[in-house]
Short mmCIF file of C-alpha atoms in Angstrom, two decimals:
data_model
loop_
_atom_site.label_atom_id
_atom_site.label_comp_id
_atom_site.label_asym_id
_atom_site.label_seq_id
_atom_site.Cartn_x
_atom_site.Cartn_y
_atom_site.Cartn_z
CA UNK A 191 -196.56 34.20 -26.54
CA UNK A 192 -193.17 36.07 -26.83
CA UNK A 193 -190.56 33.28 -26.12
CA UNK A 194 -187.30 34.07 -24.87
CA UNK A 195 -184.03 32.35 -25.83
CA UNK A 196 -182.42 32.40 -22.33
CA UNK A 197 -185.44 31.28 -20.35
CA UNK A 198 -186.17 27.61 -19.32
CA UNK A 199 -189.21 26.39 -21.57
CA UNK A 200 -192.16 25.67 -19.71
CA UNK A 201 -193.12 22.01 -20.28
CA UNK A 202 -196.33 21.49 -22.01
CA UNK A 203 -199.55 20.28 -20.04
CA UNK A 204 -200.55 16.72 -19.28
CA UNK A 205 -202.68 15.04 -21.63
CA UNK A 206 -206.62 16.13 -20.60
CA UNK A 207 -207.79 12.67 -20.29
CA UNK A 208 -204.71 11.71 -18.08
CA UNK A 209 -205.07 14.83 -15.69
CA UNK A 210 -208.93 13.96 -15.66
CA UNK A 211 -207.94 10.30 -14.19
CA UNK A 212 -206.09 11.83 -12.03
CA UNK A 213 -208.42 14.46 -10.66
CA UNK A 214 -210.91 11.84 -10.53
CA UNK A 215 -209.00 9.20 -8.41
CA UNK A 216 -207.92 12.11 -5.86
CA UNK A 217 -212.10 12.86 -5.60
CA UNK A 218 -212.76 9.24 -5.25
CA UNK A 219 -210.20 8.89 -2.28
CA UNK A 220 -211.78 12.05 -0.78
CA UNK A 221 -215.08 10.14 -1.05
CA UNK A 222 -213.51 6.86 0.61
CA UNK A 223 -211.62 8.61 3.07
CA UNK A 224 -213.82 11.44 4.51
CA UNK A 225 -217.13 10.68 2.76
CA UNK A 226 -217.19 14.09 0.74
CA UNK A 227 -215.93 15.39 -2.57
CA UNK A 228 -213.60 18.30 -3.19
CA UNK A 229 -214.70 22.20 -2.51
CA UNK A 230 -212.95 25.44 -2.96
CA UNK A 231 -215.47 28.39 -2.71
CA UNK A 232 -216.26 27.02 1.05
CA UNK A 233 -212.78 28.06 2.08
CA UNK A 234 -213.36 31.58 0.86
CA UNK A 235 -216.42 31.51 3.17
CA UNK A 236 -214.83 30.58 6.06
CA UNK A 237 -212.07 33.04 6.02
CA UNK A 238 -214.73 35.65 5.33
CA UNK A 239 -216.66 34.65 8.55
CA UNK A 240 -213.67 34.39 10.34
CA UNK A 241 -212.68 38.25 9.49
CA UNK A 242 -215.85 39.45 10.00
CA UNK A 243 -216.44 37.54 13.40
CA UNK A 244 -213.02 38.90 14.51
CA UNK A 245 -213.70 42.51 13.42
CA UNK A 246 -217.51 42.64 14.67
CA UNK A 247 -218.27 39.63 16.55
CA UNK A 248 -221.93 40.51 17.29
CA UNK A 249 -222.66 41.31 13.40
CA UNK A 250 -221.29 38.14 12.32
CA UNK A 251 -223.47 36.26 14.91
CA UNK A 252 -226.74 38.20 13.53
CA UNK A 253 -226.00 37.05 10.24
CA UNK A 254 -227.45 33.62 9.16
CA UNK A 255 -225.12 33.14 6.28
CA UNK A 256 -221.81 34.17 8.42
CA UNK A 257 -223.05 32.34 11.64
CA UNK A 258 -223.38 29.07 9.41
CA UNK A 259 -219.55 28.93 9.43
CA UNK A 260 -218.97 29.93 12.92
CA UNK A 261 -220.31 26.62 14.46
CA UNK A 262 -220.97 27.07 17.82
CA UNK A 263 -218.05 29.30 18.59
CA UNK A 264 -215.27 26.88 20.65
CA UNK A 265 -213.53 26.49 17.55
CA UNK A 266 -212.05 28.89 15.01
CA UNK A 267 -213.59 28.86 11.37
CA UNK A 268 -210.25 28.72 9.86
CA UNK A 269 -210.25 24.92 11.34
CA UNK A 270 -212.52 23.79 8.58
CA UNK A 271 -211.84 20.84 6.37
CA UNK A 272 -212.03 22.84 2.77
CA UNK A 273 -209.79 25.56 4.42
CA UNK A 274 -207.00 22.85 4.64
CA UNK A 275 -207.95 21.20 1.63
CA UNK A 276 -207.49 24.60 -0.25
CA UNK A 277 -204.18 25.33 1.64
CA UNK A 278 -203.35 21.39 0.28
CA UNK A 279 -204.31 22.57 -3.27
CA UNK A 280 -202.22 25.73 -2.91
CA UNK A 281 -199.18 23.82 -2.50
CA UNK A 282 -199.74 20.89 -4.72
CA UNK A 283 -200.61 23.37 -7.84
CA UNK A 284 -197.42 25.52 -6.56
CA UNK A 285 -195.55 21.62 -6.65
CA UNK A 286 -196.36 20.85 -10.20
CA UNK A 287 -196.00 24.42 -11.42
CA UNK A 288 -192.53 24.82 -10.17
CA UNK A 289 -191.73 20.87 -11.17
CA UNK A 290 -192.55 21.89 -14.90
CA UNK A 291 -191.04 25.26 -15.07
CA UNK A 292 -194.85 26.93 -15.33
CA UNK A 293 -194.51 29.39 -11.81
CA UNK A 294 -193.84 32.55 -13.06
CA UNK A 295 -195.24 36.06 -11.78
CA UNK A 296 -197.10 37.76 -14.44
CA UNK A 297 -200.65 38.54 -15.48
CA UNK A 298 -202.86 36.23 -18.06
CA UNK A 299 -204.20 38.33 -20.66
CA UNK A 300 -204.66 38.74 -24.53
CA UNK A 301 -202.17 41.23 -26.36
CA UNK A 302 -205.23 43.54 -26.77
CA UNK A 303 -205.83 44.56 -23.05
CA UNK A 304 -203.68 46.80 -20.21
CA UNK A 305 -202.76 44.92 -17.45
CA UNK A 306 -205.05 47.11 -14.94
CA UNK A 307 -208.01 46.20 -17.12
CA UNK A 308 -207.39 42.69 -16.90
CA UNK A 309 -206.96 42.91 -13.48
CA UNK A 310 -210.39 44.93 -12.82
CA UNK A 311 -211.93 42.12 -15.05
CA UNK A 312 -210.40 39.59 -12.90
CA UNK A 313 -211.42 41.51 -9.87
CA UNK A 314 -215.30 41.43 -11.29
CA UNK A 315 -215.17 37.90 -12.43
CA UNK A 316 -214.35 36.99 -9.09
CA UNK A 317 -217.11 39.00 -7.21
CA UNK A 318 -219.63 37.39 -9.46
CA UNK A 319 -218.52 33.86 -9.03
CA UNK A 320 -218.29 34.39 -5.31
CA UNK A 321 -222.37 35.49 -5.90
CA UNK A 322 -223.10 32.37 -7.83
CA UNK A 323 -221.19 29.95 -5.86
CA UNK A 324 -223.27 31.17 -2.85
CA UNK A 325 -226.31 30.93 -4.31
CA UNK A 326 -225.73 27.64 -5.73
CA UNK A 327 -223.90 26.14 -2.26
CA UNK A 328 -220.96 25.37 -4.33
CA UNK A 329 -218.56 26.21 -7.21
CA UNK A 330 -217.15 24.17 -10.25
CA UNK A 331 -215.26 21.93 -7.50
CA UNK A 332 -218.13 21.39 -4.62
CA UNK A 333 -221.38 21.52 -7.28
CA UNK A 334 -219.98 20.51 -10.83
CA UNK A 335 -217.32 17.86 -10.16
CA UNK A 336 -218.16 16.23 -6.58
CA UNK A 337 -221.99 16.36 -7.34
CA UNK A 338 -221.69 15.54 -11.11
CA UNK A 339 -219.75 12.23 -9.85
CA UNK A 340 -222.74 11.43 -7.57
CA UNK A 341 -225.18 12.06 -9.82
CA UNK A 342 -226.70 14.94 -7.84
CA UNK A 343 -230.06 16.57 -9.88
CA UNK A 344 -229.11 20.03 -8.55
CA UNK A 345 -225.08 19.55 -9.63
CA UNK A 346 -226.35 18.73 -12.96
CA UNK A 347 -228.56 21.48 -13.81
CA UNK A 348 -225.77 23.81 -12.01
CA UNK A 349 -223.10 22.53 -14.55
CA UNK A 350 -225.53 23.02 -17.61
CA UNK A 351 -226.11 26.58 -16.71
CA UNK A 352 -222.41 27.47 -16.04
CA UNK A 353 -221.69 26.22 -19.73
CA UNK A 354 -224.58 28.11 -20.68
CA UNK A 355 -223.72 31.29 -18.85
CA UNK A 356 -220.00 31.19 -19.75
CA UNK A 357 -220.89 30.88 -23.56
CA UNK A 358 -223.66 33.50 -23.50
CA UNK A 359 -221.00 36.30 -22.72
CA UNK A 360 -217.80 34.96 -23.98
CA UNK A 361 -218.35 36.81 -27.40
CA UNK A 362 -218.44 39.98 -25.67
CA UNK A 363 -215.28 39.67 -23.06
CA UNK A 364 -213.36 38.19 -26.25
CA UNK A 365 -211.19 41.42 -26.73
CA UNK A 366 -209.45 40.25 -23.05
CA UNK A 367 -208.24 37.10 -24.13
CA UNK A 368 -207.22 37.50 -27.96
CA UNK B 211 -219.01 -1.97 4.65
CA UNK B 212 -215.75 -0.20 5.64
CA UNK B 213 -215.87 3.51 3.85
CA UNK B 214 -216.38 5.95 3.85
CA UNK B 215 -213.30 5.44 6.60
CA UNK B 216 -213.93 8.98 8.95
CA UNK B 217 -217.80 7.84 9.08
CA UNK B 218 -216.98 4.50 10.08
CA UNK B 219 -214.35 5.78 12.91
CA UNK B 220 -211.28 4.78 11.54
CA UNK B 221 -209.88 8.29 12.20
CA UNK B 222 -211.25 11.62 14.11
CA UNK B 223 -211.56 15.11 13.33
CA UNK B 224 -208.02 16.49 13.94
CA UNK B 225 -206.88 13.87 11.24
CA UNK B 226 -209.49 14.75 9.14
CA UNK B 227 -208.17 17.80 8.61
CA UNK B 228 -204.32 16.33 7.61
CA UNK B 229 -206.07 14.13 5.42
CA UNK B 230 -208.01 17.61 4.02
CA UNK B 231 -204.31 19.09 3.32
CA UNK B 232 -203.05 15.71 1.44
CA UNK B 233 -206.25 15.55 -0.63
CA UNK B 234 -205.80 19.37 -1.75
CA UNK B 235 -202.46 18.74 -2.64
CA UNK B 236 -203.68 15.82 -5.12
CA UNK B 237 -206.32 18.20 -6.10
CA UNK B 238 -204.30 21.22 -6.89
CA UNK B 239 -201.16 19.17 -8.74
CA UNK B 240 -203.58 17.75 -11.23
CA UNK B 241 -205.43 21.09 -11.64
CA UNK B 242 -202.05 22.66 -12.52
CA UNK B 243 -201.04 19.47 -14.63
CA UNK B 244 -204.01 20.33 -16.35
CA UNK B 245 -202.78 23.69 -17.10
CA UNK B 246 -205.57 25.23 -15.14
CA UNK B 247 -203.63 27.69 -13.35
CA UNK B 248 -203.72 29.58 -16.82
CA UNK B 249 -207.05 31.95 -17.23
CA UNK B 250 -206.15 31.83 -21.22
CA UNK B 251 -206.28 27.94 -21.23
CA UNK B 252 -209.28 27.99 -19.29
CA UNK B 253 -211.21 30.38 -21.17
CA UNK B 254 -210.30 28.31 -24.64
CA UNK B 255 -213.48 26.43 -23.57
CA UNK B 256 -215.48 29.56 -24.14
CA UNK B 257 -213.93 30.06 -27.81
CA UNK B 258 -214.40 26.16 -28.77
CA UNK B 259 -210.58 26.18 -29.83
CA UNK B 260 -209.27 23.85 -26.59
CA UNK B 261 -211.66 22.13 -24.90
CA UNK B 262 -209.68 20.84 -22.05
CA UNK B 263 -211.80 21.90 -19.36
CA UNK B 264 -214.46 19.85 -20.47
CA UNK B 265 -212.17 16.82 -21.24
CA UNK B 266 -210.68 17.00 -17.75
CA UNK B 267 -214.13 17.82 -15.85
CA UNK B 268 -215.91 15.07 -17.50
CA UNK B 269 -213.14 12.08 -17.37
CA UNK B 270 -212.50 13.27 -13.56
CA UNK B 271 -216.46 12.63 -12.81
CA UNK B 272 -216.73 9.76 -14.96
CA UNK B 273 -213.55 8.17 -13.29
CA UNK B 274 -214.81 9.14 -9.36
CA UNK B 275 -218.44 7.60 -10.66
CA UNK B 276 -217.59 4.38 -11.89
CA UNK B 277 -215.28 4.25 -8.67
CA UNK B 278 -218.09 5.03 -6.02
CA UNK B 279 -220.62 2.90 -8.40
CA UNK B 280 -218.14 -0.43 -8.34
CA UNK B 281 -217.17 0.14 -4.64
CA UNK B 282 -220.69 0.23 -3.70
CA UNK B 283 -221.83 -2.72 -5.33
CA UNK B 284 -219.07 -4.46 -4.06
CA UNK B 285 -220.67 -3.48 -0.73
CA UNK B 286 -217.12 -1.82 0.52
CA UNK B 287 -218.30 1.73 0.32
CA UNK B 288 -221.77 2.90 1.92
CA UNK B 289 -222.72 5.99 -0.75
CA UNK B 290 -225.75 7.01 1.74
CA UNK B 291 -223.00 8.05 3.89
CA UNK B 292 -221.31 10.26 1.27
CA UNK B 293 -222.54 13.77 1.53
CA UNK B 294 -224.78 15.17 -1.05
CA UNK B 295 -225.45 19.09 -1.16
CA UNK B 296 -229.41 19.22 -0.65
CA UNK B 297 -231.25 20.25 -3.86
CA UNK B 298 -232.59 23.86 -4.33
CA UNK B 299 -233.07 23.97 -8.13
CA UNK B 300 -233.96 27.57 -9.12
CA UNK B 301 -231.17 29.39 -6.87
CA UNK B 302 -228.85 26.54 -7.81
CA UNK B 303 -229.35 27.24 -11.79
CA UNK B 304 -229.40 30.95 -10.96
CA UNK B 305 -226.22 30.57 -9.33
CA UNK B 306 -224.64 28.48 -12.05
CA UNK B 307 -225.52 30.84 -14.56
CA UNK B 308 -223.73 34.23 -12.73
CA UNK B 309 -221.17 31.68 -12.05
CA UNK B 310 -220.28 30.68 -15.52
CA UNK B 311 -220.67 34.76 -16.41
CA UNK B 312 -218.13 35.11 -13.69
CA UNK B 313 -215.78 32.49 -15.41
CA UNK B 314 -215.46 33.93 -18.29
CA UNK B 315 -215.37 37.81 -17.30
CA UNK B 316 -212.42 36.96 -14.83
CA UNK B 317 -211.07 33.63 -16.01
CA UNK B 318 -211.24 31.48 -13.46
CA UNK B 319 -213.21 29.69 -10.78
CA UNK B 320 -212.25 29.49 -7.11
CA UNK B 321 -210.23 26.12 -7.26
CA UNK B 322 -208.46 27.45 -10.30
CA UNK B 323 -207.74 31.06 -8.83
CA UNK B 324 -206.01 28.95 -6.03
CA UNK B 325 -203.83 27.04 -8.45
CA UNK B 326 -203.02 30.23 -10.58
CA UNK B 327 -202.12 31.91 -7.22
CA UNK B 328 -199.69 29.41 -6.59
CA UNK B 329 -197.99 29.39 -9.63
CA UNK B 330 -197.81 33.02 -9.85
CA UNK B 331 -200.30 34.84 -12.15
CA UNK B 332 -201.46 38.03 -10.30
CA UNK B 333 -204.93 37.88 -12.21
CA UNK B 334 -205.49 34.68 -10.10
CA UNK B 335 -204.63 36.35 -6.77
CA UNK B 336 -206.75 39.28 -7.73
CA UNK B 337 -209.80 37.13 -8.84
CA UNK B 338 -209.48 35.58 -5.33
CA UNK B 339 -209.89 39.13 -3.69
CA UNK B 340 -212.78 39.16 -5.86
CA UNK B 341 -214.18 36.20 -4.39
CA UNK B 342 -213.67 37.91 -0.81
CA UNK B 343 -215.50 40.72 -1.70
CA UNK B 344 -218.04 39.00 -3.43
CA UNK B 345 -218.82 36.64 -0.45
CA UNK B 346 -218.56 39.25 1.74
CA UNK B 347 -221.49 41.18 -0.28
CA UNK B 348 -223.60 38.10 -0.42
CA UNK B 349 -223.32 37.72 3.16
CA UNK B 350 -224.18 41.36 3.97
CA UNK B 351 -227.37 41.23 1.49
CA UNK B 352 -228.16 37.62 2.86
CA UNK B 353 -231.52 38.94 4.78
CA UNK B 354 -233.00 40.06 1.80
CA UNK B 355 -231.54 36.91 -0.36
CA UNK B 356 -232.47 34.59 2.07
CA UNK B 357 -235.92 33.74 0.43
CA UNK B 358 -234.61 32.82 -2.56
CA UNK B 359 -231.67 31.03 -1.72
CA UNK B 360 -233.90 28.75 0.41
CA UNK B 361 -236.37 28.33 -2.69
CA UNK B 362 -236.63 24.53 -3.26
CA UNK B 363 -236.95 21.21 -1.74
CA UNK B 364 -233.97 20.97 0.18
CA UNK B 365 -233.76 17.30 0.20
CA UNK B 366 -230.46 15.62 -1.61
CA UNK B 367 -232.30 14.62 -4.80
CA UNK B 368 -230.02 12.53 -7.26
CA UNK B 369 -231.20 11.86 -10.89
CA UNK B 370 -231.83 8.17 -10.40
CA UNK B 371 -233.96 9.11 -7.52
CA UNK B 372 -235.63 12.08 -9.24
CA UNK B 373 -236.79 10.14 -12.13
CA UNK B 374 -237.05 6.71 -10.90
CA UNK B 375 -234.26 5.60 -13.25
CA UNK B 376 -232.02 2.89 -11.84
CA UNK B 377 -228.43 3.83 -10.90
CA UNK B 378 -226.72 1.81 -12.89
CA UNK B 379 -228.71 3.17 -16.00
CA UNK B 380 -227.65 6.26 -15.21
CA UNK B 381 -224.14 6.00 -14.84
CA UNK B 382 -223.98 3.89 -17.80
CA UNK B 383 -226.04 6.78 -19.97
CA UNK B 384 -223.69 9.32 -18.29
CA UNK B 385 -220.28 7.34 -19.71
CA UNK B 386 -222.13 7.06 -23.15
CA UNK B 387 -222.69 10.92 -23.15
CA UNK B 388 -218.94 11.56 -22.12
CA UNK B 389 -217.51 9.62 -24.78
CA UNK B 390 -219.88 11.32 -27.27
CA UNK B 391 -218.52 14.58 -26.35
CA UNK B 392 -215.15 13.61 -26.48
CA UNK B 393 -215.40 12.92 -30.03
CA UNK B 394 -217.44 15.95 -30.52
CA UNK B 395 -214.72 17.82 -28.93
CA UNK B 396 -212.41 16.59 -31.21
CA UNK B 397 -214.21 17.68 -34.12
CA UNK B 398 -214.75 21.17 -32.41
CA UNK B 399 -211.03 21.95 -31.74
CA UNK B 400 -210.28 21.23 -35.58
CA UNK B 401 -212.77 23.29 -36.79
CA UNK B 402 -211.70 26.22 -34.09
CA UNK B 403 -208.44 26.06 -33.95
CA UNK B 404 -207.83 27.07 -37.57
CA UNK B 405 -210.20 30.04 -36.77
CA UNK B 406 -208.43 30.77 -33.68
CA UNK B 407 -205.12 31.42 -36.11
CA UNK B 408 -202.71 30.12 -33.73
#
């Protein structure tokens, strides 16, 4: 990182164990209040269902995966628990980032890769992630974190495979980060 | 039993959405506090020079796990009313593998891409667009993927239930594993921080 002299220095991150306890208490609050854990990928599904339903309603109805997010059709698919939770997460992260001087328009990348290549990789990674999350019925939040705390068998198997997949290819994409 | 509050009818659907927003604020806040709005911080996990992802995740899992266990034991929380994702072992394992690849290729997961976008990371935003594209593609291919997607029991299975081990023993084992993991993580970081040259 090239530190500039005039800019306000971003504060260091929180101790990971303290942040973990904080995150765990938020997850516990979710269990106690609404009987469900945290999630993220489901909100993306709801938005896709909403778009497809708006553009081609008959097509959306005939697709079993999308129809699952449409309910009985009397309410907007955006009126979903996870959509509101993710909107909150956006606000919470922005608040934290602004507070710590870490909010900044930039692209995260290593020194050896162009912005364009990094963004192409981000897009490709997002697509893979979505495929994986759809197959697994959840992502790092809904499966690993939530199911992990509830000792869900599928979630723990999922979590092991996430680390396996990431470590297996990390070496081949290291040019992107360092 | 008094919790989960929503299941016991203490508030309705509309209020649950307001609750969702506030829980989300806490979620996003701690993700960003931990540094998970930064792809470089996140992927450091996979190059072993900064294991914050492991530490935060397992501390959170242990905290919430102990919370629900104790609240269940004192009879205050009915754990059977907390939603469990049904188990489809094969698709969940293959999904995990694909998702792990996507994590290190793109630098984020869905939740952290939201935190990244909220703090101005353009790659986080593009990653989110990639998620939309991937979800749409998955939905369009669903008629062909359905067979594999539904391979498995579809019952919500826990580790204590599947192996017939008492719940408390599994909880204790996870705590031990986490503590051992935290110790090992410290050793790995020391070893690989020098190798990273930063």
